[in-house]
Amino acid sequence: MKKRWMLQTKPGDFRGIAERYGISPVTARCMVNRGICGEEEIDTYLKGGLEKLHSPWLFIDMDKAVQIILDHKTGCGAIASDFDCDGIFSAFILKKGFEACGIDSRIYTPDRIEEGYGLNRRIVDEAAAEKVSFLITCDNGIAALEEVRYAGELGIPVIVTDHHEVQEALPKADAVVDPKREDCPYPFKGLCGAGVAFQLVGALYEKMGIDPEKREELLEYAAIATVADVMELQGENRVLVKAGLRRLGETKNAGLRALLEVQGLSGREVKAYHIGFVLGPCFNAAGRINTVEKAFALLEETDTRRALELAEELKEINETRKQMTEEAAREAFELLEQSGKKDQPVYILHLPECHESLVGIVAGRIKEAYHHPVIVFTSVGEELVKGSGRSIESYHMFEALMACSDLMIRFGGHRMAAGMTLRQKDMPELERRLNEKAGLQPEDFVPVLNIDVPLPVGYISEKLIEDLETLEPFGCGNPKPVFAEQHFRILRAAKRGRHANVLTMKVANETGTVIDAICFDDIDGFEKLICQEWGAAELEKLYAGEENAVDIGLAYYPSLNEYGGFRTLQIVVTDFCRIHQRTDQKEVTLGKIKRKGQADDRNQSLYDRKK
C-alpha cells in the first residue's frame, strides 16, 4: 500500500536540548517529534526510574481495595483473570504479591471458547464453593455488572481492577480500581491491567511495611504485559518497560529463562520487539488455542528441566497458531476481494469456521493491508457470532460500537480495538449503522509515514546509532525513528533467505556515499514499484548488478551489521517511493525543510558535524 510521507516539523531548541542532555540534535528532534519537550518530560523520558511512578494511593478506591484484602488475608483470595497476555501477567503479579504478604490465592480464568472474556457466573460459583474470602478481578471486570452483583449476593467481597473503558455504569463492587473511571484522579490513564495490578501490590506492600524494592521483582511481568497488550510506551508505561526489560535479561523466573532459551534469546539484550513478536505471542497462544493453564504452569515452574519442556510446548503451540492464522487470513482476504465491500469505510467479515481466538489477528492483518477499520466475526453455535475489531487512528471503534450497544450481547474495548458477541441476524444491521455513521474521508484510508528527519546517509555513524538507542524502548506511542533521503541509485540487489523474503542492496546517494541497505517488508511492492515507474528491464538490471535508471527515495532506520567480527553501517529500509517535486505542499531536502515554498532556516545546521 502506498503511504503518504509526512515530514514532522515540530519546533524545538534541538541544539539546546542536545547540549543539555548530551545527545545529538537529530536524537533531540526525534524526541520532540514524540511530544517530549518540557524539562521534566525529557528527564522522565531519558532517565526516569520507578521514582517517576505516581503514588498508587491516587487511584480512587485503592484504599478500599487494600483494606478489603487485609481484612480477609487469613482466608484464600480468588483472582479472576483473563486468557490473554495482560490477563495472565496481571494475575501472576497479584498472586506473587499476595504470597509476599502471606496471603493465599488461586487464579480462575474463563474458557475462551465456551465462556468468552471476563468474569462469569461459573467462576463466581466455583469461588463461592471453595469459600474464598474475597474476589479480585484483573484486566477485566469493569463490564461485568451482572457477575459482580451475583458475587455480592453470595456474600463475596469483590474488588475490580481493570484498565478498560467504563460502559453504561460502574459495577457495584466493594472497590473499583480503574484509571479510566471519570472520577479517578490517578494522572496516568494508559496503564494496562498488569500496570494497575503492579500499583495495587505497591500499595499493599506499603501498608504492610514490606520493603518497596520487593515490588521490583514484579517489573518484568508488568513489562511483558504492557508491550504485549500494545499499550503506548509513554509516561509510566515507558518507566515500567525500561525497568522491566533490564530485569528480564537477568530474570530469576525459571519459566521465563527457559522461554528465552528456546527462542534463542539467552544472553542477548531483550528489547520490546522480542516481547511483542517472540515472547508475548507464546503466552497469548496458550490462551488462544490451548489452555491458559500451561502459561501459568510455565511461570510457576521452578525446575529447570521441566521449565524447558513447558517452554518448548508453548513455542510449538504458537507455531500451530501461526499456521492457523495464515489459513484464516488467506480466507479473509479472498472473501474481502470477492465481496465487493472494499469501497465501504468499515469492513465487516464473517468467517464461520475461523477459530474465535484468531479473529482479532486476522482483523489486524486486513487493517494493515487496507488501512480500514475491520471487524472479523466467527460463528458460535447456530445463532451467535463473536467478533474482534482493529481500527485506524481516525476512527474511535469503541465509541462507534457504543452507539450500537442495543445490538450487542456483550462487548468491550477501546479506541483501536474491541471484542463483541451478537446474534448473527444482527450483523447486517451493525454493518449498515457503522458504515452510515463512519464519518471517514478518503485520506483517512491512506496510511501516513511520519519522517522524523531528512537525513543523508553520509551523516550516519556508530555514535549516532548508539545515541538513538537512548530513545528505546520502541513500540506503540514511541515508534522507532524514521529517516529519509530522496535520491538513491541501486548499485546491486539480491533476494535472500529461505523464502527469498529479505532484500539486500548496495545503494549510493546523490553525493556518492555508498551504504548497504536491507529490507524485510513488502519486496513484492518494491518490485512492482520498479516495474511501474522504470520498467521490468530496469528491475532485471539492478538484480544483475548492472547500471540502471532507478532513482528511488528510501525511508530507513540506521543500524550496524555485525558479521565475522566486522561491523559495518547499514540502513534498514521501511518504505520506498519515487520522489516527486511536492507532496502535501512539503518538500524534503537534504539539510532543511521547505514548506509552502518558504525555507525554514532553524534546522539548516542540524547536521553540522563540527557542532
Coordinates of C-alpha atoms in Angstrom, one line a residue, residues 60-61 64 141-146 148-149 160-162 164-184:
I60 CA -9.9 6.1 43.7
D61 CA -10.9 3.1 45.8
K64 CA -10.8 0.4 50.0
G141 CA -14.5 -6.8 35.5
I142 CA -15.4 -3.2 34.6
A143 CA -18.2 -4.5 32.3
A144 CA -19.2 -7.5 34.4
L145 CA -22.1 -5.7 36.1
E146 CA -24.3 -8.8 36.5
V148 CA -20.2 -8.7 40.2
R149 CA -23.7 -8.2 41.5
V160 CA -12.4 -4.9 40.4
T161 CA -9.1 -3.9 39.0
D162 CA -9.2 -3.1 35.3
H164 CA -10.8 -0.8 30.1
E165 CA -13.3 1.9 29.5
V166 CA -16.4 2.1 31.7
Q167 CA -19.5 1.3 29.8
E168 CA -23.0 2.2 31.0
A169 CA -22.2 2.1 34.7
L170 CA -19.7 1.0 37.2
P171 CA -20.1 -2.5 38.6
K172 CA -21.4 -2.5 42.2
A173 CA -18.2 -3.9 43.6
D174 CA -16.8 -3.1 47.0
A175 CA -13.9 -1.3 45.3
V176 CA -13.3 -0.4 41.6
V177 CA -9.7 0.5 40.8
D178 CA -9.6 1.6 37.2
P179 CA -7.8 4.7 35.8
K180 CA -10.5 5.1 33.2
R181 CA -13.1 6.0 35.8
E182 CA -14.2 9.5 35.2
D183 CA -13.8 10.3 38.9
C184 CA -10.4 8.7 39.2

